[in-house]
PDB file of C-alpha atoms in Angstrom:
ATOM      1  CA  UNK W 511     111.353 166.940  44.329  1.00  0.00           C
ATOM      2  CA  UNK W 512     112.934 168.776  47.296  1.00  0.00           C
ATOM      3  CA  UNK W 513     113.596 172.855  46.310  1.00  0.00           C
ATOM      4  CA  UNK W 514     117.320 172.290  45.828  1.00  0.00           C
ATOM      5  CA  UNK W 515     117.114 169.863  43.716  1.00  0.00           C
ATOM      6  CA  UNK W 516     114.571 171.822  41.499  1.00  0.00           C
ATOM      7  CA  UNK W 517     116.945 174.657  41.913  1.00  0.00           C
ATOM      8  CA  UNK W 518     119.567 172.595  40.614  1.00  0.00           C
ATOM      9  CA  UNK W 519     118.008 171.279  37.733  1.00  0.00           C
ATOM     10  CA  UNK W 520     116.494 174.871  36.556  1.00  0.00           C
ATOM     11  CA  UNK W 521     120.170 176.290  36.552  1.00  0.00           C
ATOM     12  CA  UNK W 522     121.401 173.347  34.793  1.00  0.00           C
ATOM     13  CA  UNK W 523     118.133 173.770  32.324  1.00  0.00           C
ATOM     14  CA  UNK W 524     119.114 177.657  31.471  1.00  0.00           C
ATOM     15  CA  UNK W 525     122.741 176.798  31.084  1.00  0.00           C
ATOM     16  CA  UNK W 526     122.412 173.934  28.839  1.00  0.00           C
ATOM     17  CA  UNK W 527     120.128 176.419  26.851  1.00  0.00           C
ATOM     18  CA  UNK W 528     122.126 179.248  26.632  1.00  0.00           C
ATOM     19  CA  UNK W 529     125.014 177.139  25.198  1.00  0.00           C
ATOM     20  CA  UNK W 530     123.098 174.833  22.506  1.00  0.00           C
ATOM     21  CA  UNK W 531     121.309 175.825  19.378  1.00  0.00           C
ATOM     22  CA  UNK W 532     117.481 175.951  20.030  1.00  0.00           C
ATOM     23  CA  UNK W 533     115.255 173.159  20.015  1.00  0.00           C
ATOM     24  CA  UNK W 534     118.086 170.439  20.159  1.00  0.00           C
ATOM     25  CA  UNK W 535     117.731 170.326  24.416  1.00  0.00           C
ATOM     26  CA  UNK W 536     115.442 167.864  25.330  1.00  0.00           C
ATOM     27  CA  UNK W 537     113.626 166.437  28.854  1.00  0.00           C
ATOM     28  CA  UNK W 538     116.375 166.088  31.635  1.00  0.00           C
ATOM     29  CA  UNK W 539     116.749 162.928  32.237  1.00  0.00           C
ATOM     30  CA  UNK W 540     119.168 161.977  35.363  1.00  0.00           C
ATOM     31  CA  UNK W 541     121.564 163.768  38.278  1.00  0.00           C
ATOM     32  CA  UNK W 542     124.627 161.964  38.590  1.00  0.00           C
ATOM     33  CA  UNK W 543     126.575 162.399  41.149  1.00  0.00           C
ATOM     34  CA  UNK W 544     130.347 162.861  40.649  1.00  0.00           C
ATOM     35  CA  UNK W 545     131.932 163.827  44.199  1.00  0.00           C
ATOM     36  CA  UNK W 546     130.908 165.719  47.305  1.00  0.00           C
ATOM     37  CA  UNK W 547     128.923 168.694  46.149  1.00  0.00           C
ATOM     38  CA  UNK W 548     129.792 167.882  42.456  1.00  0.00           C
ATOM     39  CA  UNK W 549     127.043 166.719  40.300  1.00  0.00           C
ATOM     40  CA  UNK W 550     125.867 166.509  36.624  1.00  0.00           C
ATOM     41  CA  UNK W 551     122.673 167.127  35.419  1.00  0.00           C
ATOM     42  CA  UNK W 552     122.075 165.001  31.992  1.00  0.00           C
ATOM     43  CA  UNK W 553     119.261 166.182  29.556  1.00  0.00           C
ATOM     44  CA  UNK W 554     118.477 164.624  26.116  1.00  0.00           C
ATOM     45  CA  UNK W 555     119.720 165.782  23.292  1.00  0.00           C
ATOM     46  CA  UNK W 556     117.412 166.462  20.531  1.00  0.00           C
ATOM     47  CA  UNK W 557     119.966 167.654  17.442  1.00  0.00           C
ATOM     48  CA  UNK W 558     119.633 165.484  13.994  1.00  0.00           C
ATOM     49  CA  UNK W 559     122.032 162.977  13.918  1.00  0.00           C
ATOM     50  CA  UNK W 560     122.760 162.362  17.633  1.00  0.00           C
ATOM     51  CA  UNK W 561     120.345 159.991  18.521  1.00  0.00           C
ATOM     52  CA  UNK W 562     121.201 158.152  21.714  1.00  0.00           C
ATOM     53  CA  UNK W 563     123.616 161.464  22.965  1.00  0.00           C
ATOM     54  CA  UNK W 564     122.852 163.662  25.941  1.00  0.00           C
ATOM     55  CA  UNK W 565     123.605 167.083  27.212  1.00  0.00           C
ATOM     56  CA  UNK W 566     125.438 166.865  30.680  1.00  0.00           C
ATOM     57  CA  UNK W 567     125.427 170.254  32.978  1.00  0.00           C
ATOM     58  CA  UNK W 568     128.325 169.951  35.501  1.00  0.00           C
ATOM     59  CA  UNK W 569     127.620 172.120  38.784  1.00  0.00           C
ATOM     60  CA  UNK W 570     128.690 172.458  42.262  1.00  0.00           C
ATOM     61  CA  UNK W 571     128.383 174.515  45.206  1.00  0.00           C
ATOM     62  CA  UNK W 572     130.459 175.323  48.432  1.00  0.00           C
ATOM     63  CA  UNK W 573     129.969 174.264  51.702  1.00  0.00           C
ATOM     64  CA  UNK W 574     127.643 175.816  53.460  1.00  0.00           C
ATOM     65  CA  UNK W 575     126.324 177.847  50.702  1.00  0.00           C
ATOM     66  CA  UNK W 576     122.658 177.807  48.264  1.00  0.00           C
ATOM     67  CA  UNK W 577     124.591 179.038  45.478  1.00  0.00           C
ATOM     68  CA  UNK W 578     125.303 177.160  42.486  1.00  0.00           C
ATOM     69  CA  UNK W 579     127.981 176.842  40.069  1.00  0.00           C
ATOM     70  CA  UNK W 580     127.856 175.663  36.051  1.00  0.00           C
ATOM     71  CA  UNK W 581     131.487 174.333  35.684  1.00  0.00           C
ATOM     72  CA  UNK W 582     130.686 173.536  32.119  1.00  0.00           C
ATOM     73  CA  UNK W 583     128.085 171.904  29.578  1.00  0.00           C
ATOM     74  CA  UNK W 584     129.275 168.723  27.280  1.00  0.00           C
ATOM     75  CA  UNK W 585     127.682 167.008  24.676  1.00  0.00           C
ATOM     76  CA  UNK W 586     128.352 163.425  25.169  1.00  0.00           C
ATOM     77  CA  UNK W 587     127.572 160.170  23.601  1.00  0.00           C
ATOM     78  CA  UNK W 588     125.226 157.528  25.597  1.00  0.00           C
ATOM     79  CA  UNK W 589     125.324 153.739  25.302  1.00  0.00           C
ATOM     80  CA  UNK W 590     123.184 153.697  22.375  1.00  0.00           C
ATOM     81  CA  UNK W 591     124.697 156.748  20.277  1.00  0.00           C
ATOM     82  CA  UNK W 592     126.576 156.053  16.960  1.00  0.00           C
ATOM     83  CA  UNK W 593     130.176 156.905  17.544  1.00  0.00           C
ATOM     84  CA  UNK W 594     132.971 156.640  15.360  1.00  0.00           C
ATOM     85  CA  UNK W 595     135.035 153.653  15.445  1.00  0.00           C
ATOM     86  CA  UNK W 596     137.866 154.200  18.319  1.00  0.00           C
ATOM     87  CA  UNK W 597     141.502 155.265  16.062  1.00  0.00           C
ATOM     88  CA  UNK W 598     143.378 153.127  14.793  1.00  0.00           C
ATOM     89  CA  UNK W 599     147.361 154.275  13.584  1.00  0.00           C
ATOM     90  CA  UNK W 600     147.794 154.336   9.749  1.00  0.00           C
ATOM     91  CA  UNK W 601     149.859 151.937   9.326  1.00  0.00           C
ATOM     92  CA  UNK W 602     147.339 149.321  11.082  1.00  0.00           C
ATOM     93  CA  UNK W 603     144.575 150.488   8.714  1.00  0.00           C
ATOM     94  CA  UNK W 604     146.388 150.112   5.640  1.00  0.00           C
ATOM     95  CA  UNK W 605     146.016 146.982   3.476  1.00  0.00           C
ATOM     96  CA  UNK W 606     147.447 145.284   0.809  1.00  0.00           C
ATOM     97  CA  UNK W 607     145.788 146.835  -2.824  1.00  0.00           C
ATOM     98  CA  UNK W 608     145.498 150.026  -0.871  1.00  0.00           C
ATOM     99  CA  UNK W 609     148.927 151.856  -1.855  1.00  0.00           C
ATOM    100  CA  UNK W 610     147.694 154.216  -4.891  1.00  0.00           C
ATOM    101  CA  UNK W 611     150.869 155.653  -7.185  1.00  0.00           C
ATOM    102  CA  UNK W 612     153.204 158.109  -5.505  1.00  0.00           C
ATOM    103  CA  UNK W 613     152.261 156.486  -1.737  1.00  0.00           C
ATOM    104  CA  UNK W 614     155.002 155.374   0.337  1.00  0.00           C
ATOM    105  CA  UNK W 615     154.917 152.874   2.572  1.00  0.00           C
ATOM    106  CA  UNK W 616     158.326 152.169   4.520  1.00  0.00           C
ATOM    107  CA  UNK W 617     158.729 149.101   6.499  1.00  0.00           C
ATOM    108  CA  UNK W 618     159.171 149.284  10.835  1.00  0.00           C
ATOM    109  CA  UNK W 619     162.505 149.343  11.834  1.00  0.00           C
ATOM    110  CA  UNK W 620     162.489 146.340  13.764  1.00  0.00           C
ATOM    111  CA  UNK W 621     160.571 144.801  11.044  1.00  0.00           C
ATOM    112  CA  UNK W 622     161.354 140.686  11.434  1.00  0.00           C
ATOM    113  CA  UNK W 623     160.991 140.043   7.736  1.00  0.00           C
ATOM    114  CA  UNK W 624     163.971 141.561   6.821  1.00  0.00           C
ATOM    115  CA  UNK W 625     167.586 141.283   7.851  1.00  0.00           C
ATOM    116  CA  UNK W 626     170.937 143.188   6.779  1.00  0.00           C
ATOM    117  CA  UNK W 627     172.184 141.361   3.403  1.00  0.00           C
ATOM    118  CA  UNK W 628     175.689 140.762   5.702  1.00  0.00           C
ATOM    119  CA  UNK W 629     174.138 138.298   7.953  1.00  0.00           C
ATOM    120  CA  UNK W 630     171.616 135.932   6.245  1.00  0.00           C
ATOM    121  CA  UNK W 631     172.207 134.214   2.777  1.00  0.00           C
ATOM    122  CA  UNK W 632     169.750 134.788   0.412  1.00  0.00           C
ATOM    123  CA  UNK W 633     170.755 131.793  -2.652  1.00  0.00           C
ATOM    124  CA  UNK W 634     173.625 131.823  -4.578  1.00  0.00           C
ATOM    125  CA  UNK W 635     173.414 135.543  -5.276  1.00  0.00           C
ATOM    126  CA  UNK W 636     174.801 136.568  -1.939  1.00  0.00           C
ATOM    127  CA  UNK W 637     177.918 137.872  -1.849  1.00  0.00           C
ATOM    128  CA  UNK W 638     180.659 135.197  -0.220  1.00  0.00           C
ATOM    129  CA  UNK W 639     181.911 138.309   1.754  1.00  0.00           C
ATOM    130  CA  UNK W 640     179.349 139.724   3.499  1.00  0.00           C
ATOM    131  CA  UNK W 641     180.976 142.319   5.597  1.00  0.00           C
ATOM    132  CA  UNK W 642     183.682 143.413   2.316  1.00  0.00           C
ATOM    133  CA  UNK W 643     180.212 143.436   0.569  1.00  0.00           C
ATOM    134  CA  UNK W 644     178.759 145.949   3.720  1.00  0.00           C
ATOM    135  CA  UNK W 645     181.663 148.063   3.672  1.00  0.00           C
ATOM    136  CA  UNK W 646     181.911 148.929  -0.168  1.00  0.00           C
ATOM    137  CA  UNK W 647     177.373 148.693  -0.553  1.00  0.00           C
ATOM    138  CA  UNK W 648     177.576 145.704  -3.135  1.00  0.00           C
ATOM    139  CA  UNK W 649     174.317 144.265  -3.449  1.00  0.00           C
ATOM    140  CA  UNK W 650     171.093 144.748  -1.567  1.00  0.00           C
ATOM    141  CA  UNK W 651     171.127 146.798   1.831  1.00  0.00           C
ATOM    142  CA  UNK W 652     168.317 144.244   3.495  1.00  0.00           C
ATOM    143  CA  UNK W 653     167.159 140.531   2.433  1.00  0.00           C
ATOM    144  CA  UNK W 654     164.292 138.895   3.374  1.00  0.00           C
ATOM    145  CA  UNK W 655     165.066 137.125   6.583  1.00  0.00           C
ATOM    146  CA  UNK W 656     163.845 133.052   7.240  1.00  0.00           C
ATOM    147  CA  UNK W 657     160.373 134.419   9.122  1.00  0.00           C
ATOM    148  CA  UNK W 658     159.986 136.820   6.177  1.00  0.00           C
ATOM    149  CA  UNK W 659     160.042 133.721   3.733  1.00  0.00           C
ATOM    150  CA  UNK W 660     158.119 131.297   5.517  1.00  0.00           C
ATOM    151  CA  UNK W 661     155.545 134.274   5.918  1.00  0.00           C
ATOM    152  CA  UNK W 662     154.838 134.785   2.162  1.00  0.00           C
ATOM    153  CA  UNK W 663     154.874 131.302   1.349  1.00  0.00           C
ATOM    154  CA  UNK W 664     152.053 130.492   4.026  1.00  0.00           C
ATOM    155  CA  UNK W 665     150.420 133.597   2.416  1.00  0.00           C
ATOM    156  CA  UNK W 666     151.213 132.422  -1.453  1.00  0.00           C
ATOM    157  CA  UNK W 667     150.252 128.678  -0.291  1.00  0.00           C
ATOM    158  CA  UNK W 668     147.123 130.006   1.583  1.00  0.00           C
ATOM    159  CA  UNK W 669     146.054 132.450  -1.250  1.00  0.00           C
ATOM    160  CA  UNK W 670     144.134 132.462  -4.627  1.00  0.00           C
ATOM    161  CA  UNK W 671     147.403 130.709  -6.067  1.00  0.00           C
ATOM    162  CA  UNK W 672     147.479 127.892  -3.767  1.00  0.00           C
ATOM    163  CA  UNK W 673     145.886 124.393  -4.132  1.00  0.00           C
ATOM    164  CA  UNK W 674     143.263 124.650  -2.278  1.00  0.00           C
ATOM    165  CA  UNK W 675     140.957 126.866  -4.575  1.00  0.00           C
ATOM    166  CA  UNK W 676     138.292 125.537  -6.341  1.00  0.00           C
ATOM    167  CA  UNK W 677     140.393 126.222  -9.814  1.00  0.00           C
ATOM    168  CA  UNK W 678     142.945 124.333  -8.690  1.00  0.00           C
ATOM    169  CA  UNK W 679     140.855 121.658  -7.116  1.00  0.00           C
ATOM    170  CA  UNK W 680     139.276 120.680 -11.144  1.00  0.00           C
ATOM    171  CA  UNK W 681     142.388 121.457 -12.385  1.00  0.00           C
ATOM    172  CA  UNK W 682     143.780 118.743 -15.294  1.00  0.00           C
ATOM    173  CA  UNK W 683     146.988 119.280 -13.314  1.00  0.00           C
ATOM    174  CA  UNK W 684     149.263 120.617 -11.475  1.00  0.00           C
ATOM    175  CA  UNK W 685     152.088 123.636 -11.963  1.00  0.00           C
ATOM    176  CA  UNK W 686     154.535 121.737 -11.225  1.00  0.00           C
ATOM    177  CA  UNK W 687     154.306 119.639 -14.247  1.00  0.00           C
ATOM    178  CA  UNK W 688     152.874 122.347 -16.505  1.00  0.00           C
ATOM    179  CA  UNK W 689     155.389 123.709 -19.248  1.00  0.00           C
ATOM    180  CA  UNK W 690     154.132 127.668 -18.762  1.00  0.00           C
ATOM    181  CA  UNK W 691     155.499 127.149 -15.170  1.00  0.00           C
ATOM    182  CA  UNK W 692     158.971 129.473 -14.978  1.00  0.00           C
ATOM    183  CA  UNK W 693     161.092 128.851 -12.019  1.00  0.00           C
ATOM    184  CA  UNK W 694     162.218 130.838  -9.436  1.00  0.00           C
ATOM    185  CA  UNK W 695     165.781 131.602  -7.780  1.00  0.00           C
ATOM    186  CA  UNK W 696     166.648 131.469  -3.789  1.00  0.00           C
ATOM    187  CA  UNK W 697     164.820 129.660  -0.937  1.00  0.00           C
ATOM    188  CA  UNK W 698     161.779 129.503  -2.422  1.00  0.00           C
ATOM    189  CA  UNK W 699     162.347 127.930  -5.720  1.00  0.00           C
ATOM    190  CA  UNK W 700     161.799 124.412  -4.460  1.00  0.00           C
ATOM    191  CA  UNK W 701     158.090 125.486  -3.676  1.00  0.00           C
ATOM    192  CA  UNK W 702     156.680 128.154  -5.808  1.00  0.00           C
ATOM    193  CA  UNK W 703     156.836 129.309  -9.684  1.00  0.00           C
ATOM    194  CA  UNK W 704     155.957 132.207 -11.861  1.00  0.00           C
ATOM    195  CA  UNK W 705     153.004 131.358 -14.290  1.00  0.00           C
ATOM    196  CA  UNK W 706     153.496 132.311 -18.261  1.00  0.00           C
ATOM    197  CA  UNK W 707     150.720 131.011 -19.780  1.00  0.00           C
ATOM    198  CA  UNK W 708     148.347 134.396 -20.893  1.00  0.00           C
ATOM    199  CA  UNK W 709     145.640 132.334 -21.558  1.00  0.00           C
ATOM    200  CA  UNK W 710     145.959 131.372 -17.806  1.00  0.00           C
ATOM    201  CA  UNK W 711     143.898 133.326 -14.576  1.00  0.00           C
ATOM    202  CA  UNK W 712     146.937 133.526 -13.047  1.00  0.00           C
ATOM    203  CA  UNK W 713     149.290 134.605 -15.819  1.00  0.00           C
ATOM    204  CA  UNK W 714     152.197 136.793 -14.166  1.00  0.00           C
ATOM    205  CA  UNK W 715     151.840 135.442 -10.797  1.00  0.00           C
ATOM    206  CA  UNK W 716     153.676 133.633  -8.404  1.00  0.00           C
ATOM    207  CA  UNK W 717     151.712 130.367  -8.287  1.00  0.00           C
ATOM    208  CA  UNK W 718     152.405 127.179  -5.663  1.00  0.00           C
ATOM    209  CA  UNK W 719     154.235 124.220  -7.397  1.00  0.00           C
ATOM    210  CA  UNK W 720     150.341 121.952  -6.100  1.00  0.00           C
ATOM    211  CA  UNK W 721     148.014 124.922  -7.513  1.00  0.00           C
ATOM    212  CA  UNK W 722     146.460 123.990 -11.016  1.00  0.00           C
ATOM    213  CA  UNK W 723     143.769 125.445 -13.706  1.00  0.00           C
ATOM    214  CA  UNK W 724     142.134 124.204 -17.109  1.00  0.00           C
ATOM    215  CA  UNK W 725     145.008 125.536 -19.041  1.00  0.00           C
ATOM    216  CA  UNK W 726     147.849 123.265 -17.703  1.00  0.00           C
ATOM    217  CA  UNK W 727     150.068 122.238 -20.821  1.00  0.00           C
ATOM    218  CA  UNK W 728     149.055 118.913 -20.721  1.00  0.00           C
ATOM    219  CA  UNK W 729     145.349 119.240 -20.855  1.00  0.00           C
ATOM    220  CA  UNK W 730     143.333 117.623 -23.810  1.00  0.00           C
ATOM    221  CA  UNK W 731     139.952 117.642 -24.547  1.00  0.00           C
ATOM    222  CA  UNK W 732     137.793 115.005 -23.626  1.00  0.00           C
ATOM    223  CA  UNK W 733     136.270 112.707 -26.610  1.00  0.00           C
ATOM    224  CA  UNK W 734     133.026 114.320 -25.500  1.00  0.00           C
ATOM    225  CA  UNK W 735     133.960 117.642 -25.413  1.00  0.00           C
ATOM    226  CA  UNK W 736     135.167 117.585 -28.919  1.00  0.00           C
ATOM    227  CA  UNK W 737     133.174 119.398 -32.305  1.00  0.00           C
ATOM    228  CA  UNK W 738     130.954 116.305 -33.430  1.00  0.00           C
ATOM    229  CA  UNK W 739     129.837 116.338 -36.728  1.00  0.00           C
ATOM    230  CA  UNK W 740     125.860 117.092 -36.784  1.00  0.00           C
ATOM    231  CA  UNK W 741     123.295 114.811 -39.670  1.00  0.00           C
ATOM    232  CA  UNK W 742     121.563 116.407 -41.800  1.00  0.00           C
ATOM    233  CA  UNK W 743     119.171 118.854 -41.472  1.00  0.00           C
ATOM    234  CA  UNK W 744     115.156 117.842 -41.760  1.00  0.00           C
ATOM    235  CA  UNK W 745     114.174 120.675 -43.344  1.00  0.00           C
ATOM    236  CA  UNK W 746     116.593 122.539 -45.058  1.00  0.00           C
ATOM    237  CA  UNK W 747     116.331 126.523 -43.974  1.00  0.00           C
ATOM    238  CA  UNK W 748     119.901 127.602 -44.717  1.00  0.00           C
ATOM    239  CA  UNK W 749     120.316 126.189 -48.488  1.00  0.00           C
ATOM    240  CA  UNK W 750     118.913 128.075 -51.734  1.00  0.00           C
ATOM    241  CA  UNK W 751     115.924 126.577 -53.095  1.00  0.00           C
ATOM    242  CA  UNK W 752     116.266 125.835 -57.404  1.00  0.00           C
ATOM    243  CA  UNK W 753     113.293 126.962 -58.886  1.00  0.00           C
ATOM    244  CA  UNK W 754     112.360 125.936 -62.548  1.00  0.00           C
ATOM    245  CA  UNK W 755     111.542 128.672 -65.085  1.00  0.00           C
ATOM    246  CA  UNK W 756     108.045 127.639 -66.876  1.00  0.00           C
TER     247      UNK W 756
END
């Protein structure tokens, strides 16, 4: 090691130890270099909870000239250090179940699943004149546009209410022909139905017309599954014994 380098590394050494806490600088480990007569000096970093992170010494020197300059002294994360995941925007991070009481969650502006009431139907409960209903705010503001629909049936079909669960799969039937189903209104109707039964998993929810479960209306017990009447006992352990009086 030529005397400039070992210069170089000694300044880095007492800079990077004058601006971190004792004992957390370790062995130096590489020069990198970062542009004519700009380098950094990297040393390992010893501090609890950074493993695989490394103290870098940035320094320089004119032209011409032995003396050296600390530009400034980072602590920065290697290949192997634990890092937090790289940000992500709320509204990415959110998911559905999240939203706790009093959170509000407003949909994008150019959100595709909804369009102004005026200019899609939405079943017979749109207005027959949409832009007399615009002007005078009859109705809702925003209806779920034709993407918006076809999304939350894939996601209702796709789901825990859709036929291919295992639930569904050993069901005794299906919704469609079970009297707790309650039909919907709109688009949707011919597809999908609200379940009533409160003895069933899915009581309350919107369920698909081919999902099914044990409770369907029409389901009877098996000849095997009914109560069969048990012989006699052997020995009798339950009855009161009669005992003669001598």
């Amino acid at each position: 090691m030529d005397q400039q380098l070992s210069s170089a590394i000694a300044a880095a050494r007492a800079a990077v130890d004058e601006a971190a806490d004792a004992g957390t600088v370790g062995d130096h480990v590489r020069v990198v270099d970062d542009g004519e007569l700009l380098v950094s000096h990297h040393f390992a970093c010893l501090r609890r909870g950074y493993a695989g992170w490394y103290w870098s010494v940035s320094i320089s020197r004119a032209p011409d000239s032995d003396r050296i300059t600390v530009n400034d002294v980072v602590l920065l994360p290697g290949d192997d250090a634990i890092i937090a995941p790289v940000w992500t925007p709320y509204r990415e991070r959110i998911r559905p179940g999240d939203l706790s009481p009093g959170d509000v969650l407003p949909p994008d502006e150019d959100d595709i699943r909804l369009v102004p009431s005026w200019t899609a139907g939405d079943g017979d409960e749109q207005t027959p004149d949409r832009f007399y209903a615009r002007e005078v705010g009859l109705g809702r503001e925003w209806v779920l546009s034709v993407e918006g629909r076809e999304s939350a049936a894939d996601r209702w079909q796709d789901g825990e209410q859709g036929p291919e669960t295992a639930i569904a799969q050993q069901a005794a039937g299906v919704c469609h022909s079970c009297g707790f189903l309650v039909s919907l209104a709109g688009p949707l109707s011919d597809r999908f139905g609200v379940c009533a039964n409160g003895m069933a998993n899915d009581d309350g929810r919107v369920v698909s017309f081919e999902h099914g479960c044990g409770a369907h209306s029409g389901a009877r017990l098996s000849r095997s599954a009914g109560a069969q009447k048990l012989p006699p006992p052997v020995f009798d352990t339950v009855g009161v014994d009669e005992v003669d009086n001598f």
